[in-house]
Short mmCIF file of C-alpha atoms and ligand atoms in Angstrom, two decimals:
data_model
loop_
_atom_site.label_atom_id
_atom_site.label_comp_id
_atom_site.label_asym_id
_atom_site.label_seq_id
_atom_site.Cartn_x
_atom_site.Cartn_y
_atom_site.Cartn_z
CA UNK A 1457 25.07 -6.47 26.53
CA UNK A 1458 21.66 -5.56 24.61
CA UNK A 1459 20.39 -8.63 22.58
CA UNK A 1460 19.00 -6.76 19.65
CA UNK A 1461 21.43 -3.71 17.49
CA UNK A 1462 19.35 -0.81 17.67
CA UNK A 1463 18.30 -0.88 14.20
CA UNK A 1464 15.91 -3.41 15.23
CA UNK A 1465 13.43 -1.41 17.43
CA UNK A 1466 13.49 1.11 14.92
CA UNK A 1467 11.76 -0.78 11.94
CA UNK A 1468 7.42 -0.41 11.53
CA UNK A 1469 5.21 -2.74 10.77
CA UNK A 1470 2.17 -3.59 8.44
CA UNK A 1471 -0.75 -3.22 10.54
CA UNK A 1472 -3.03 -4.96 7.85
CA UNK A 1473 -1.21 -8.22 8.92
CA UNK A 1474 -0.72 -7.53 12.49
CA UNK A 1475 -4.37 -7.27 13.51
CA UNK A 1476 -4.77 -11.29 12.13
CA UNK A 1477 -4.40 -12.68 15.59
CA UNK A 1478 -6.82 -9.76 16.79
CA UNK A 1479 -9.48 -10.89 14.87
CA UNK A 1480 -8.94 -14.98 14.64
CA UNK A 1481 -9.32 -14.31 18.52
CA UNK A 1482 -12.68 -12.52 18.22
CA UNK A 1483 -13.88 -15.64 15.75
CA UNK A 1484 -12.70 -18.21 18.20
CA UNK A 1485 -15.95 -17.58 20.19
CA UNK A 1486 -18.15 -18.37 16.83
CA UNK A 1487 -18.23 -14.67 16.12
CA UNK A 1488 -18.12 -13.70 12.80
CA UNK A 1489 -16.01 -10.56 11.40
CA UNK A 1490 -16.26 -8.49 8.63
CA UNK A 1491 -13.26 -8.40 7.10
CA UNK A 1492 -12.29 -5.35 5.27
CA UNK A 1493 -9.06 -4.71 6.63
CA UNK A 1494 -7.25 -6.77 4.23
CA UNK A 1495 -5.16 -5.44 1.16
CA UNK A 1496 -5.94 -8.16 -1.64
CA UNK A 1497 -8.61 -8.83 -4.05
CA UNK A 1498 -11.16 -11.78 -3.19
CA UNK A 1499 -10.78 -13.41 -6.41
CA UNK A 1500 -9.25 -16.20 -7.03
CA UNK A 1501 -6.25 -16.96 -9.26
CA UNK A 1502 -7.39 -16.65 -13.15
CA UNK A 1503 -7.08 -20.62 -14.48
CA UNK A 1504 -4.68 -19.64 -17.17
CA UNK A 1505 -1.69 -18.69 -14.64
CA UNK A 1506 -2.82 -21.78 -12.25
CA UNK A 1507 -2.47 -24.41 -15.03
CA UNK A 1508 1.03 -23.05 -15.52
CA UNK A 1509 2.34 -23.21 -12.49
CA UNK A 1510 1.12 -26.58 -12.45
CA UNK A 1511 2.93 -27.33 -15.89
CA UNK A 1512 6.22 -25.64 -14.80
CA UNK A 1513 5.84 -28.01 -11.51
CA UNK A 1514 5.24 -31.40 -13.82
CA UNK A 1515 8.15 -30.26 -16.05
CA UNK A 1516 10.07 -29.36 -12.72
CA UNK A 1517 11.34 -26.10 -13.14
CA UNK A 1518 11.94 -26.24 -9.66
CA UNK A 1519 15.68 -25.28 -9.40
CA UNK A 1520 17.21 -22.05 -8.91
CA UNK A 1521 16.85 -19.57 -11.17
CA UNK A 1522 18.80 -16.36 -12.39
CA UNK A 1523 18.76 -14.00 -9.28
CA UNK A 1524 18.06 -10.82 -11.60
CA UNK A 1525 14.54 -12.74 -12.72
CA UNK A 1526 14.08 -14.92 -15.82
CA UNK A 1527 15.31 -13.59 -18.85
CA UNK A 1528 12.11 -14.24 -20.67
CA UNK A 1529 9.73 -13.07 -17.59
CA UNK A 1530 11.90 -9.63 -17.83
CA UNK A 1531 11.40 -9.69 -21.55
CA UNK A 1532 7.94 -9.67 -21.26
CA UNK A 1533 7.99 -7.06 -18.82
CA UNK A 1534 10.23 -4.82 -20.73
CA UNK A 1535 7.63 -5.24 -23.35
CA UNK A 1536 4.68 -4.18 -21.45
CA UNK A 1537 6.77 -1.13 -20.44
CA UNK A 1538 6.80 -0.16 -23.67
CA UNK A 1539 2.94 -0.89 -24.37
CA UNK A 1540 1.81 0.69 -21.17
CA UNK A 1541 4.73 3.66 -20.94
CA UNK A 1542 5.79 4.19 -24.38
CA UNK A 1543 9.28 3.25 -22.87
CA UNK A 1544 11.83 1.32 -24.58
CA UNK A 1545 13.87 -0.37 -21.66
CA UNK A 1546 16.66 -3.12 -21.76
CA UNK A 1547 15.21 -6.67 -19.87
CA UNK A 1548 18.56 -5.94 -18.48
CA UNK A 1549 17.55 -2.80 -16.52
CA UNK A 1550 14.64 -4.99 -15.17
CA UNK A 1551 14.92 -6.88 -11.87
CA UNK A 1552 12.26 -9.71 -10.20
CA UNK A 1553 11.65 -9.68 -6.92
CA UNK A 1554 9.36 -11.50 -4.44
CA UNK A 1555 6.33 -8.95 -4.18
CA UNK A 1556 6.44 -5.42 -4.73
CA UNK A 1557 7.42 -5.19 -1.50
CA UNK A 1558 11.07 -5.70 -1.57
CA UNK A 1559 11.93 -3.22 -3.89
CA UNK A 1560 11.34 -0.57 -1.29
CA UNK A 1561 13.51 -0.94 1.77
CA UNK A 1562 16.22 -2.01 -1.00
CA UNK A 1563 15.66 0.72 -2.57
CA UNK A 1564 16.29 2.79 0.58
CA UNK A 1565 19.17 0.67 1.38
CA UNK A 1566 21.00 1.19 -2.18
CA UNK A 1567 20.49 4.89 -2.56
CA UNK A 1568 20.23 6.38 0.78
CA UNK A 1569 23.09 6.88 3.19
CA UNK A 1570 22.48 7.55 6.97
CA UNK A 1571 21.22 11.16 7.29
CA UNK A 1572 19.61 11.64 3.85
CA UNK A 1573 16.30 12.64 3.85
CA UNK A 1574 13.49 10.76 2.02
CA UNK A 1575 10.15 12.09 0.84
CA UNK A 1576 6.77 9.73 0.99
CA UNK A 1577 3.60 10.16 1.18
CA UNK A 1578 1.31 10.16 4.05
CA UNK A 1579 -1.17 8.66 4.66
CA UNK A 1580 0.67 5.39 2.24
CA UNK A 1581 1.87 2.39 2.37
CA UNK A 1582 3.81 1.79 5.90
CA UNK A 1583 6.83 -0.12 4.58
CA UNK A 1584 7.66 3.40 3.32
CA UNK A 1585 7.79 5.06 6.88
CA UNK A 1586 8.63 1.61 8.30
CA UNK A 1587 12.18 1.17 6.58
CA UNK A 1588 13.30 4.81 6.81
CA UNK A 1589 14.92 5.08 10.06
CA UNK A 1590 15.88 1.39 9.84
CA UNK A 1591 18.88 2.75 7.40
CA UNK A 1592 18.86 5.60 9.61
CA UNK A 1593 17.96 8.18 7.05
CA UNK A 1594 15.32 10.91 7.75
CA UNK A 1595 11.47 10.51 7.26
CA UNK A 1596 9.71 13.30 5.46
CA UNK A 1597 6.57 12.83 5.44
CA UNK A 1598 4.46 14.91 2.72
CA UNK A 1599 0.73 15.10 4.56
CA UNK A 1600 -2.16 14.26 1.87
CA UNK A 1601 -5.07 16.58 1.96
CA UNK A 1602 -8.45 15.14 1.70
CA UNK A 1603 -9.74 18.46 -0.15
CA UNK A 1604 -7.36 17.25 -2.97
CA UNK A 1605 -8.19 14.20 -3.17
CA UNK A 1606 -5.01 13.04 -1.40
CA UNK A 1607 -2.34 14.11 -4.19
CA UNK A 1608 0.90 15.08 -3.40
CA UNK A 1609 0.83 18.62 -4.77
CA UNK A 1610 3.91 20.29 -6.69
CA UNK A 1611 3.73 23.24 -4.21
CA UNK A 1612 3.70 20.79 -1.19
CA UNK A 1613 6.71 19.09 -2.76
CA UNK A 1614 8.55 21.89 -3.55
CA UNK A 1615 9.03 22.82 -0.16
CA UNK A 1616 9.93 19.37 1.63
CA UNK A 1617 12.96 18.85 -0.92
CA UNK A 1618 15.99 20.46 0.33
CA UNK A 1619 19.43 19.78 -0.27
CA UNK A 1620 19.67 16.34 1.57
CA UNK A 1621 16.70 14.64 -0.36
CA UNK A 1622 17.68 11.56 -1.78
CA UNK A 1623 15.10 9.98 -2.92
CA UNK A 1624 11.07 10.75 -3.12
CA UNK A 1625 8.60 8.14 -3.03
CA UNK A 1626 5.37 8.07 -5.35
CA UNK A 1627 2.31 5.99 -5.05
CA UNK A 1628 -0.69 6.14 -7.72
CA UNK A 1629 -3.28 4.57 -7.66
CA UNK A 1630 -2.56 5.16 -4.32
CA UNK A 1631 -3.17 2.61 -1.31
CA UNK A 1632 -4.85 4.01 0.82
CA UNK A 1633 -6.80 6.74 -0.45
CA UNK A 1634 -7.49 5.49 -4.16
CA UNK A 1635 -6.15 8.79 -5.44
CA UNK A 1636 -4.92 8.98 -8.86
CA UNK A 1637 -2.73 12.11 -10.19
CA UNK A 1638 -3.51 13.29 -13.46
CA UNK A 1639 -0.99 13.68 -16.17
CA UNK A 1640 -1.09 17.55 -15.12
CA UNK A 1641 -0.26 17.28 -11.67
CA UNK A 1642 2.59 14.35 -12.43
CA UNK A 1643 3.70 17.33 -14.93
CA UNK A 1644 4.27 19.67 -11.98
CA UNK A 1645 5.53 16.86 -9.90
CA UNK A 1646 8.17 16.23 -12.19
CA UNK A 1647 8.79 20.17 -13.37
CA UNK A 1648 9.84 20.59 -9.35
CA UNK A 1649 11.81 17.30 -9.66
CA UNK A 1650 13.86 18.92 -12.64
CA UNK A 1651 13.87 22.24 -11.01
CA UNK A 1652 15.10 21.89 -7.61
CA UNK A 1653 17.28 18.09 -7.40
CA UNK A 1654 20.17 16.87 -8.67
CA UNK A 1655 20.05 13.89 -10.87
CA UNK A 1656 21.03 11.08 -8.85
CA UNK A 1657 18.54 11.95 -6.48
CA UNK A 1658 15.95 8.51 -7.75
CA UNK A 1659 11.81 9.11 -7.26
CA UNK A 1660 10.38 5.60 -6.58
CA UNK A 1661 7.28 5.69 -8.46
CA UNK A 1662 5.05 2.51 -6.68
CA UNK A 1663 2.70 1.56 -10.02
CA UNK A 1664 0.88 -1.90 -7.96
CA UNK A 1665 -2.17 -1.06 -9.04
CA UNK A 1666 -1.77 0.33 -12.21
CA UNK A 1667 -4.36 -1.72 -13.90
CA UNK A 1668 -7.11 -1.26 -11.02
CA UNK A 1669 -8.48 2.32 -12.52
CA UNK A 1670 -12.28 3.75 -12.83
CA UNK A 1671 -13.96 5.58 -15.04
CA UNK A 1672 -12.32 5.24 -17.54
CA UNK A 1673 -9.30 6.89 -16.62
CA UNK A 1674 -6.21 5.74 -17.79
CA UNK A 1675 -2.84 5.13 -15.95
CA UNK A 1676 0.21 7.53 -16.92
CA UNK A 1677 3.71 6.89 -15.24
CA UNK A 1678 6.43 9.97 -13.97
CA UNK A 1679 8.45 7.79 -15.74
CA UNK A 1680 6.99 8.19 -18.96
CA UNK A 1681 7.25 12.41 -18.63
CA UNK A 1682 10.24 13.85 -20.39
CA UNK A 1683 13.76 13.99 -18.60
CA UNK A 1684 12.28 11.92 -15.98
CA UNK A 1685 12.84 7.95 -16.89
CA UNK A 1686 16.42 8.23 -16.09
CA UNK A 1687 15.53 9.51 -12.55
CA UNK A 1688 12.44 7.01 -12.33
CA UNK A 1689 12.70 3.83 -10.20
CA UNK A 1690 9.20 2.04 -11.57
CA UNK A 1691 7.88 -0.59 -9.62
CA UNK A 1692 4.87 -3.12 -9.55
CA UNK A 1693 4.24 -6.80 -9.34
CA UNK A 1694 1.56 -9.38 -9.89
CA UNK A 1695 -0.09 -9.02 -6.76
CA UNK A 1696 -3.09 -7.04 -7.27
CA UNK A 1697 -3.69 -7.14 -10.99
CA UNK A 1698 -3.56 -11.12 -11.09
CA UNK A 1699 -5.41 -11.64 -7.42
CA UNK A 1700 -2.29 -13.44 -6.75
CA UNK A 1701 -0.50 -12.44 -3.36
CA UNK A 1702 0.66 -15.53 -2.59
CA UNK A 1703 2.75 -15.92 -6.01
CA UNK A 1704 5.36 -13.19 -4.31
CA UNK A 1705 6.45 -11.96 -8.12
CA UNK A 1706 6.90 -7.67 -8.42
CA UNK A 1707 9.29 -6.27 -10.35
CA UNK A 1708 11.19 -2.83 -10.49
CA UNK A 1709 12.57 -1.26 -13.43
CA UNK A 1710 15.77 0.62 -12.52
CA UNK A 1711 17.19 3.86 -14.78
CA UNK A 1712 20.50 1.84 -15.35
CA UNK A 1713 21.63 -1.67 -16.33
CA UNK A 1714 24.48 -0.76 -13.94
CA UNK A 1715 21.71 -0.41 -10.50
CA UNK A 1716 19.67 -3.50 -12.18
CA UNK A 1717 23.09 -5.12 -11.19
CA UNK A 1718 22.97 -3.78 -7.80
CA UNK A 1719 19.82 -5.08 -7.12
CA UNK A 1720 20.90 -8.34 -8.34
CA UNK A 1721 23.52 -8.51 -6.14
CA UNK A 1722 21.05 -8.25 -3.53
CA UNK A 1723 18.83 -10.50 -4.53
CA UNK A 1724 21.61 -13.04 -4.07
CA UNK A 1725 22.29 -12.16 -0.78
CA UNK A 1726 18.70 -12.29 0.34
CA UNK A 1727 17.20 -14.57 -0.95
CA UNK A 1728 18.95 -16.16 -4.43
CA UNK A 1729 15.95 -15.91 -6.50
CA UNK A 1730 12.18 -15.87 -6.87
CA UNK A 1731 10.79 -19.80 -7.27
CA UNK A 1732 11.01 -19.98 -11.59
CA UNK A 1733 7.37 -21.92 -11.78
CA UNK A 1734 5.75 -18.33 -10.96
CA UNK A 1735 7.70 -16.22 -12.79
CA UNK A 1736 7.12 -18.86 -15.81
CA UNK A 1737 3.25 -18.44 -15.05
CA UNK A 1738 4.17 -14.53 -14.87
CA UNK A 1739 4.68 -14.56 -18.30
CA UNK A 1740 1.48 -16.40 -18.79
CA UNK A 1741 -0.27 -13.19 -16.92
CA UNK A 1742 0.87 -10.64 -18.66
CA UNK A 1743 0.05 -12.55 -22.59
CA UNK A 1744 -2.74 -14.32 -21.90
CA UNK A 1745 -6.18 -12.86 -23.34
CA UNK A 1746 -8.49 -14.91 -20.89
CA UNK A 1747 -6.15 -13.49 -18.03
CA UNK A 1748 -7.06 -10.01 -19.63
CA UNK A 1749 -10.51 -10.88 -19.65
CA UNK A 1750 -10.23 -11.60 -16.17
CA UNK A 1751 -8.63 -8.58 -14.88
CA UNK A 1752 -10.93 -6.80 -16.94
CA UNK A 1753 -13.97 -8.31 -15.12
CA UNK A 1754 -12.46 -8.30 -11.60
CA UNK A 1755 -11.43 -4.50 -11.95
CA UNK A 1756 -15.49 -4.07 -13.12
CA UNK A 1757 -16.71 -5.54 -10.20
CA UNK A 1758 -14.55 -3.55 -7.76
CA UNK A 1759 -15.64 -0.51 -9.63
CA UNK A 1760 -19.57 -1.79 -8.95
CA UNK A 1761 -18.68 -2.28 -4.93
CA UNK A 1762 -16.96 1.36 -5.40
CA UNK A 1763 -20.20 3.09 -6.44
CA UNK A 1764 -21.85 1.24 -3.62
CA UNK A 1765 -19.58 1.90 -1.05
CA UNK A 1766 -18.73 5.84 -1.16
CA UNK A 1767 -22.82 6.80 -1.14
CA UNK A 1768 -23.11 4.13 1.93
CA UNK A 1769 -20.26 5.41 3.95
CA UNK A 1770 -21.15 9.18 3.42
CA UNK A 1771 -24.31 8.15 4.35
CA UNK A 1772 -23.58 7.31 7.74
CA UNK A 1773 -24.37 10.66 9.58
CA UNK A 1774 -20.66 12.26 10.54
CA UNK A 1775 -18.56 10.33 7.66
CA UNK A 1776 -17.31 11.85 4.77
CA UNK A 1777 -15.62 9.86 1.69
CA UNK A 1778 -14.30 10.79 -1.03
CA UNK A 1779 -14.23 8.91 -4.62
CA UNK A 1780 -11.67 6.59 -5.25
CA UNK A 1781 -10.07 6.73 -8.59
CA UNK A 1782 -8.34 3.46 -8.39
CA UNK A 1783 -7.47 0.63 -6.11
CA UNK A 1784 -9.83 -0.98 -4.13
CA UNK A 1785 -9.92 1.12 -1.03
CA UNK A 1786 -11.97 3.80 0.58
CA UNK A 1787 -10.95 6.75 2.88
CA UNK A 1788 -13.16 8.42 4.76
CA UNK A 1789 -13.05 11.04 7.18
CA UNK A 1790 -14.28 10.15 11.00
CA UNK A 1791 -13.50 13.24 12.71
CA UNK A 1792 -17.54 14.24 13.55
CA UNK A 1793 -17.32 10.18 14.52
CA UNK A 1794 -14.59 10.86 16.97
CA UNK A 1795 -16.46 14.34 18.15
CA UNK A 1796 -19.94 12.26 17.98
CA UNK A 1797 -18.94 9.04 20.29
CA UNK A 1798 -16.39 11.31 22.20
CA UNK A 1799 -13.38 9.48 21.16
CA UNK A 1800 -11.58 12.68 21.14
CA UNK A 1801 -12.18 13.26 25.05
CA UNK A 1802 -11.91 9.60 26.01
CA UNK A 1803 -8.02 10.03 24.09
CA UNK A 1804 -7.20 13.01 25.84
CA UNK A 1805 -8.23 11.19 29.13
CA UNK A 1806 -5.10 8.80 28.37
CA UNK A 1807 -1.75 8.90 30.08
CA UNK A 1808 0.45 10.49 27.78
CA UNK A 1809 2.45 7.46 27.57
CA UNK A 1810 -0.85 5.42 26.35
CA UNK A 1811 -1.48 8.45 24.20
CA UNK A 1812 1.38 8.08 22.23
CA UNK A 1813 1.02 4.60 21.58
CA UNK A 1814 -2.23 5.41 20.01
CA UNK A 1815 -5.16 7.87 18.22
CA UNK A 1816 -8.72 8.55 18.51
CA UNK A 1817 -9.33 6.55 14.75
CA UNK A 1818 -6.86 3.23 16.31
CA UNK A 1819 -9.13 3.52 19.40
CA UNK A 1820 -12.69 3.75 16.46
CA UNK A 1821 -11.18 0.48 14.69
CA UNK A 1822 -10.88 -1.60 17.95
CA UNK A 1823 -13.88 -0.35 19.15
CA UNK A 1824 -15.19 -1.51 15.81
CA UNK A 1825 -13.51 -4.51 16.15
CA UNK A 1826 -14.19 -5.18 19.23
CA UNK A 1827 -17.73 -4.51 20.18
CA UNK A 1828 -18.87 -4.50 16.10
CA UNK A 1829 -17.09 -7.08 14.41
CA UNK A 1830 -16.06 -4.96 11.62
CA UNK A 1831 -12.36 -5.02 11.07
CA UNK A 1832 -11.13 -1.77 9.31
CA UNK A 1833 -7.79 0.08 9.54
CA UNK A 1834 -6.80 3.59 11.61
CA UNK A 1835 -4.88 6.51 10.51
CA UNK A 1836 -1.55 5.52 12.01
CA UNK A 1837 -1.19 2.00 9.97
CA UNK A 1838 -0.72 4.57 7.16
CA UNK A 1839 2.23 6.22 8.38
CA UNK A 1840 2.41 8.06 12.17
CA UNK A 1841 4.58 10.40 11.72
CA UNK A 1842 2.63 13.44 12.41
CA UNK A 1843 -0.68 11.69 11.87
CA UNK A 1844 -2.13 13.19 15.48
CA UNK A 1845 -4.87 15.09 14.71
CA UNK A 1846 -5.72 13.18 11.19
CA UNK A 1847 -9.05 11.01 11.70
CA UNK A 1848 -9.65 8.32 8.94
CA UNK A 1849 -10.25 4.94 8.76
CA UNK A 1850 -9.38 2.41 5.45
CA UNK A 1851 -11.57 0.41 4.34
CA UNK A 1852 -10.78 -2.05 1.57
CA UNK A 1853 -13.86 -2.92 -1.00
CA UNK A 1854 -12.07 -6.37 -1.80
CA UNK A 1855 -14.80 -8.41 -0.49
CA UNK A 1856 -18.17 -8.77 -1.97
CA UNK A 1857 -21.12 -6.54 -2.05
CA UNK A 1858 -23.42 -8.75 0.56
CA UNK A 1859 -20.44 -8.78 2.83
CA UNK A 1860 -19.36 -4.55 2.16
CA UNK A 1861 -23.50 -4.44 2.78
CA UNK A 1862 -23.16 -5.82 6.09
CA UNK A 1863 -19.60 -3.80 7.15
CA UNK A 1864 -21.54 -0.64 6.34
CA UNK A 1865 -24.40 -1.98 8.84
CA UNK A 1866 -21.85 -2.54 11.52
CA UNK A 1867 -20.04 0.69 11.24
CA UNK A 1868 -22.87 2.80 11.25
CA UNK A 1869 -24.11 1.01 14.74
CA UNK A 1870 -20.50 1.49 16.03
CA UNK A 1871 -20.84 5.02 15.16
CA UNK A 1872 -23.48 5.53 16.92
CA UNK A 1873 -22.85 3.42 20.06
CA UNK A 1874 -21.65 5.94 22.57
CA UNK A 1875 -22.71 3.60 25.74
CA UNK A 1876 -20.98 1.08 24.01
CA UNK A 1877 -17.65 2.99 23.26
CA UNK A 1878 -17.81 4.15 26.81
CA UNK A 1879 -17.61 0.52 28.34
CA UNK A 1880 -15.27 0.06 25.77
CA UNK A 1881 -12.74 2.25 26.40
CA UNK A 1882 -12.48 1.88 30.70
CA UNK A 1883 -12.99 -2.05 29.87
CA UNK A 1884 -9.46 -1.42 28.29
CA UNK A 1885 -7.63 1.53 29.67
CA UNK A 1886 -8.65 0.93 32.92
CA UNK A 1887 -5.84 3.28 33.98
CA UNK A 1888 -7.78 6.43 32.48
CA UNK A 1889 -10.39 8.07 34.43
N1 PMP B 3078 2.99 -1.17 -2.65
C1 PMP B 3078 1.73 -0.89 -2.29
C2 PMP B 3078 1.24 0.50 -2.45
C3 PMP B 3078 0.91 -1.88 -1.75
O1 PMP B 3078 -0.35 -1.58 -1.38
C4 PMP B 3078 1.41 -3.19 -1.61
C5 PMP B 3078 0.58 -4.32 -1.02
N2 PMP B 3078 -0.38 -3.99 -0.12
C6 PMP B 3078 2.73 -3.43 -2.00
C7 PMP B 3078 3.49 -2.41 -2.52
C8 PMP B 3078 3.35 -4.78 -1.85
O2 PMP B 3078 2.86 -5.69 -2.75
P1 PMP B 3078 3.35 -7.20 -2.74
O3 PMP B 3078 2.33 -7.99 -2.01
O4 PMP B 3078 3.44 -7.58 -4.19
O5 PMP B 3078 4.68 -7.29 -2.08
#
């Protein structure tokens, strides 16, 4: 008898979280790493959202709440739907969650039967691959091209829907690439939407880090397009706008009243509700001018460490970067890296069995790790599916510019290190020759 139902070897991971113990491991010998692996702003919580969490714990809202979210915390949401989407949506169609995160695998859960197919984008966020064949429905992947500027295209879409699509997953600002669609490409996003599925297929538009834009630029929803809100799953959270991953409040606003209750029904069987002192000091984050006035400065000073950060990286001879439009990551290209340090030889050295486990830009970022203390991310931690013969690393800019100043250092040594990558890699696959 096997201990584990199959589904279980058959969910992902979040790679951002799994190299922790890789890296507290490296510190343990005094070593110190530079950190720009991790997914969340450095800044701390803005005081205005702390002192109400404290004032919900004196008073102690500390009870269970509504599963579906607090009616006034959905109110307020519903509200900034309207301000930010110029769309007028029930609090009733609106449904709290811990994170962002949640909102996708349910998602997949509620609308996607075994054998469905179900569009993403790669490189993205993993818990989009991760979950897929977990509810045994069908990944496909749409592949990002650097050239433009990693946006799924219409024409790209267009031919991975067929009949069996159920649902197709959007991320902008995206993580990890920073890319941003413009209202014209969303157009022909949604014009090959209309066109070619049928209207309970949903599109799960991921809007986290709608408020961390650049230039000026300003964020515009599918949702928001016409025909397309009652397709439109739109979700986001307080993570990354408020510095505040530890809170666990996202949200997702659903095209019916009648899924909201779905989700609900969910929420009760997972996890009963999200603790009511955050979702009080939710509220607090989304009316709050000082909290504004923080997001406002935070969003500034990722923008600064942005214009650092691309010139640095592309000046590290054999990287190429593009401009992030949003979010506070960077993705270049390593591929002359790989040809440079022969990473590409030393990979196709590997058993095949090794091989698979792995890619030339997972074997850069422990080499980086390793012999450089710079912790970044590979390829495959962005969805693997088909990622082979893709080279890029993440890096996220959420750390400050002395610190991004000193990563930059590091990976251009590691870059040019072959020696070093050579011990490296027999220290470790001693198997290859
Ligand atoms: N979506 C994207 C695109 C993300 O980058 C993240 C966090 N890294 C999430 C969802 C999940 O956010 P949360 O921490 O609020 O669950």
């Amino acid at each position: 008898m096997e201990l584990y139902a199959k589904r279980t070897l058959t969910i992902g991971t979040e790679n951002a979280f799994k190299i922790g113990p890789d890296i507290a491991e490296i510190e343990k010998n005094g070593v110190n790493v530079v950190k720009l692996n991790i997914g969340e702003p450095d800044f701390n919580l803005p005081d205005p959202i702390k002192n109400e969490i404290k004032r919900q714990l004196d008073l102690n809202n500390t009870h269970y709440c509504d599963p579906k979210g607090i009616l006034s915390l959905r109110e307020a949401i519903a509200e900034q739907i309207y301000t930010t989407r110029g769309l007028t949506v029930s609090p009733e169609q609106v449904v709290i969650f811990p994170g962002a995160k949640p909102a996708i695998g349910f998602c997949q859960q509620v609308y996607c039967d075994p054998g469905v197919e179900i569009i993403y984008p790669s490189p993205g966020f993993p818990i989009y691959e991760s979950f897929i064949r977990y509810i045994g429905a069908i990944p496909v992947p749409i592949h990002l091209q650097e050239k433009e500027g990693f946006i799924t295209s219409a024409k790209q879409l267009e031919r991975a829907i067929t009949p069996k699509t159920k649902l197709i997953i959007l991320n902008f600002p995206s993580n990890p690439t920073g890319g941003v669609a413009t209202q014209q490409q969303l157009e022909a996003l949604a014009s090959v939407i209309l066109k070619k599925t049928d209207p309970n297929l949903r599109v799960f538009s991921d809007e986290i880090y709608e408020n961390i834009l650049f230039d000026g630029i300003k964020q515009v929803s599918i949702a928001s397009l016409p025909s397309m809100a009652s397709r439109t799953i739109i979700s986001s959270g307080f993570s990354k706008s408020y510095a505040w991953t530890g809170g666990r409040i996202g949200y997702a606003i659903f095209p019916t009243i009648d899924e909201a209750e779905i989700f609900k029904n969910l929420n009760i069987n997972y996890f009963s509700c999200v603790p009511p002192y955050n979702q009080m000091a939710a509220i607090q984050a989304l009316k709050n001018k000082d909290v504004l006035n923080s997001m406002t400065l935070m969003v500034k000073a990722f923008e600064e460490r942005r214009n650092f950060i691309v010139p640095a990286l592309n000046a590290i001879p054999g990287m190429t970067c593009q401009m992030p439009l949003g979010a506070f990551y960077v993705f270049p290209n390593i591929k002359s890296i790989c040809e440079q340090l022969r990473v590409l030889d030393f990979y196709e050295k590997m058993p095949l069995a090794l091989q698979a486990k792995t890619s030339p830009s997972t074997l850069f970022q422990a080499f980086a790790l390793h012999n450089h203390h710079v912790a970044v991310l590979d390829r495959r931690s962005f969805g693997m599916l088909g990622s082979e013969n893709e080279h890029f690393i993440r890096i996220s800019f959420a750390a400050d510019l002395p610190i991004l100043k000193e990563g930059i250092i590091r990976l251009a040594k590691a870059s040019q290190d072959n020696l070093g990558f050579e011990r490296f890699f027999y220290q470790h696959f001693r198997t290859a020759n």
